[in-house]
Amino acid sequence: MSINPDWEISVQDVHHLRSRRQEFLLLDVRQPDEFARCRIDGAHLVPLGELPARLEEVRDLAAGRPVVTQCHHGGRSLSAAAILREAGISTAKSMAGGIDAWSIQIDPTVPRY
């Protein structure tokens, strides 16, 4: 599976989408314990290891909207975006820097770990 760096979106651009109330699916691909520790409001949890088996669920959740994947620092979410694109969800992008960058640059109330 090849990964294209153009498949990333900045935390600022994700924040802009949210503030403009643009429709998209925020897909958190971390583990449940990480999700329980901190999350971005509105994110749906589908751990990366479960993603291939849950593609139809993600398709249903997305309902034709763009998909933004996110994890802790951006590595797993880039893999998730590649999996989704390979499955035909061509709008999938990874949030660069993950929830850690979100906490630093956008919302300091989101705990860092």
Protein backbone atom coordinates (compact mmCIF):
# COMPACT_ATOMS: atom_id res chain seq x y z
CA MET A 1 0.00 0.00 0.00
CA SER A 2 1.53 3.32 -1.01
CA ILE A 3 0.92 6.41 1.10
CA ASN A 4 0.73 9.84 -0.46
CA PRO A 5 1.60 12.85 1.75
CA ASP A 6 -1.05 14.83 -0.15
CA TRP A 7 -3.57 12.71 1.75
CA GLU A 8 -2.99 14.84 4.85
CA ILE A 9 -5.00 17.80 6.13
CA SER A 10 -3.76 20.25 8.76
CA VAL A 11 -5.39 20.64 12.17
CA GLN A 12 -6.10 24.26 11.20
CA ASP A 13 -7.99 23.10 8.10
CA VAL A 14 -9.99 20.56 10.14
CA HIS A 15 -10.80 23.30 12.66
CA HIS A 16 -11.91 25.52 9.77
CA LEU A 17 -14.21 22.75 8.46
CA ARG A 18 -15.74 22.36 11.92
CA SER A 19 -16.16 26.10 12.52
CA ARG A 20 -17.88 26.49 9.15
CA ARG A 21 -20.07 23.46 10.02
CA GLN A 22 -19.04 21.65 6.85
CA GLU A 23 -20.17 18.06 6.74
CA PHE A 24 -17.42 15.45 7.19
CA LEU A 25 -16.77 12.31 9.22
CA LEU A 26 -14.02 12.54 11.85
CA LEU A 27 -12.77 8.99 12.29
CA ASP A 28 -10.59 8.31 15.33
CA VAL A 29 -8.42 5.23 14.68
CA ARG A 30 -6.73 5.07 18.11
CA GLN A 31 -7.34 2.37 20.72
CA PRO A 32 -10.38 2.52 23.04
CA ASP A 33 -8.22 3.41 26.08
CA GLU A 34 -6.74 6.37 24.17
CA PHE A 35 -10.23 7.46 23.08
CA ALA A 36 -11.43 7.24 26.71
CA ARG A 37 -8.49 9.46 27.79
CA CYS A 38 -9.28 12.28 25.36
CA ARG A 39 -11.19 12.84 22.15
CA ILE A 40 -12.37 15.50 19.77
CA ASP A 41 -16.11 16.08 20.06
CA GLY A 42 -18.01 14.30 17.32
CA ALA A 43 -15.27 11.78 16.48
CA HIS A 44 -16.25 8.17 15.80
CA LEU A 45 -13.94 5.46 17.13
CA VAL A 46 -12.88 2.67 14.76
CA PRO A 47 -9.45 1.37 15.87
CA LEU A 48 -7.01 0.96 12.97
CA GLY A 49 -6.78 -2.82 13.46
CA GLU A 50 -10.56 -3.12 13.07
CA LEU A 51 -10.85 -0.80 10.07
CA PRO A 52 -10.61 -3.39 7.26
CA ALA A 53 -13.44 -5.42 8.80
CA ARG A 54 -15.57 -2.31 9.44
CA LEU A 55 -15.31 -0.60 6.03
CA GLU A 56 -19.05 -0.87 5.34
CA GLU A 57 -19.81 0.70 8.74
CA VAL A 58 -17.44 3.58 7.88
CA ARG A 59 -19.09 3.98 4.47
CA ASP A 60 -22.47 4.21 6.21
CA LEU A 61 -21.16 6.69 8.81
CA ALA A 62 -19.61 8.84 6.10
CA ALA A 63 -22.80 8.80 4.00
CA GLY A 64 -20.93 10.32 1.05
CA ARG A 65 -19.22 13.02 3.13
CA PRO A 66 -15.43 13.50 3.19
CA VAL A 67 -13.58 11.48 5.85
CA VAL A 68 -10.81 12.82 8.10
CA THR A 69 -8.91 10.18 10.04
CA GLN A 70 -7.03 11.02 13.24
CA CYS A 71 -4.85 9.27 15.80
CA HIS A 72 -2.28 10.35 18.40
CA HIS A 73 0.45 11.83 16.16
CA GLY A 74 -0.72 11.13 12.60
CA GLY A 75 0.97 7.85 11.64
CA ARG A 76 -1.92 5.46 12.15
CA SER A 77 -4.37 7.90 10.63
CA LEU A 78 -2.28 8.16 7.46
CA SER A 79 -2.39 4.36 7.19
CA ALA A 80 -6.15 4.51 7.79
CA ALA A 81 -6.57 7.08 5.00
CA ALA A 82 -4.65 4.77 2.67
CA ILE A 83 -6.88 1.81 3.62
CA LEU A 84 -10.02 3.89 3.02
CA ARG A 85 -8.76 5.21 -0.32
CA GLU A 86 -7.86 1.67 -1.40
CA ALA A 87 -11.45 0.69 -0.50
CA GLY A 88 -12.80 3.44 -2.76
CA ILE A 89 -13.36 6.22 -0.22
CA SER A 90 -11.35 8.71 -2.25
CA THR A 91 -12.03 11.70 0.01
CA ALA A 92 -10.18 10.23 3.02
CA LYS A 93 -7.47 12.43 4.51
CA SER A 94 -5.35 12.11 7.64
CA MET A 95 -5.18 14.91 10.20
CA ALA A 96 -1.47 15.74 10.29
CA GLY A 97 -0.01 15.67 13.79
CA GLY A 98 -3.03 13.91 15.27
CA ILE A 99 -4.86 14.79 18.45
CA ASP A 100 -1.57 15.93 19.98
CA ALA A 101 -1.27 18.73 17.39
CA TRP A 102 -4.98 19.48 17.87
CA SER A 103 -4.37 19.96 21.60
CA ILE A 104 -1.32 22.19 21.04
CA GLN A 105 -2.63 24.30 18.16
CA ILE A 106 -6.43 24.30 18.40
CA ASP A 107 -7.91 23.19 21.74
CA PRO A 108 -5.67 23.10 24.83
CA THR A 109 -8.56 21.65 26.87
CA VAL A 110 -7.95 18.33 25.07
CA PRO A 111 -5.48 16.52 27.37
CA ARG A 112 -2.08 15.54 25.97
CA TYR A 113 -0.52 12.16 26.67
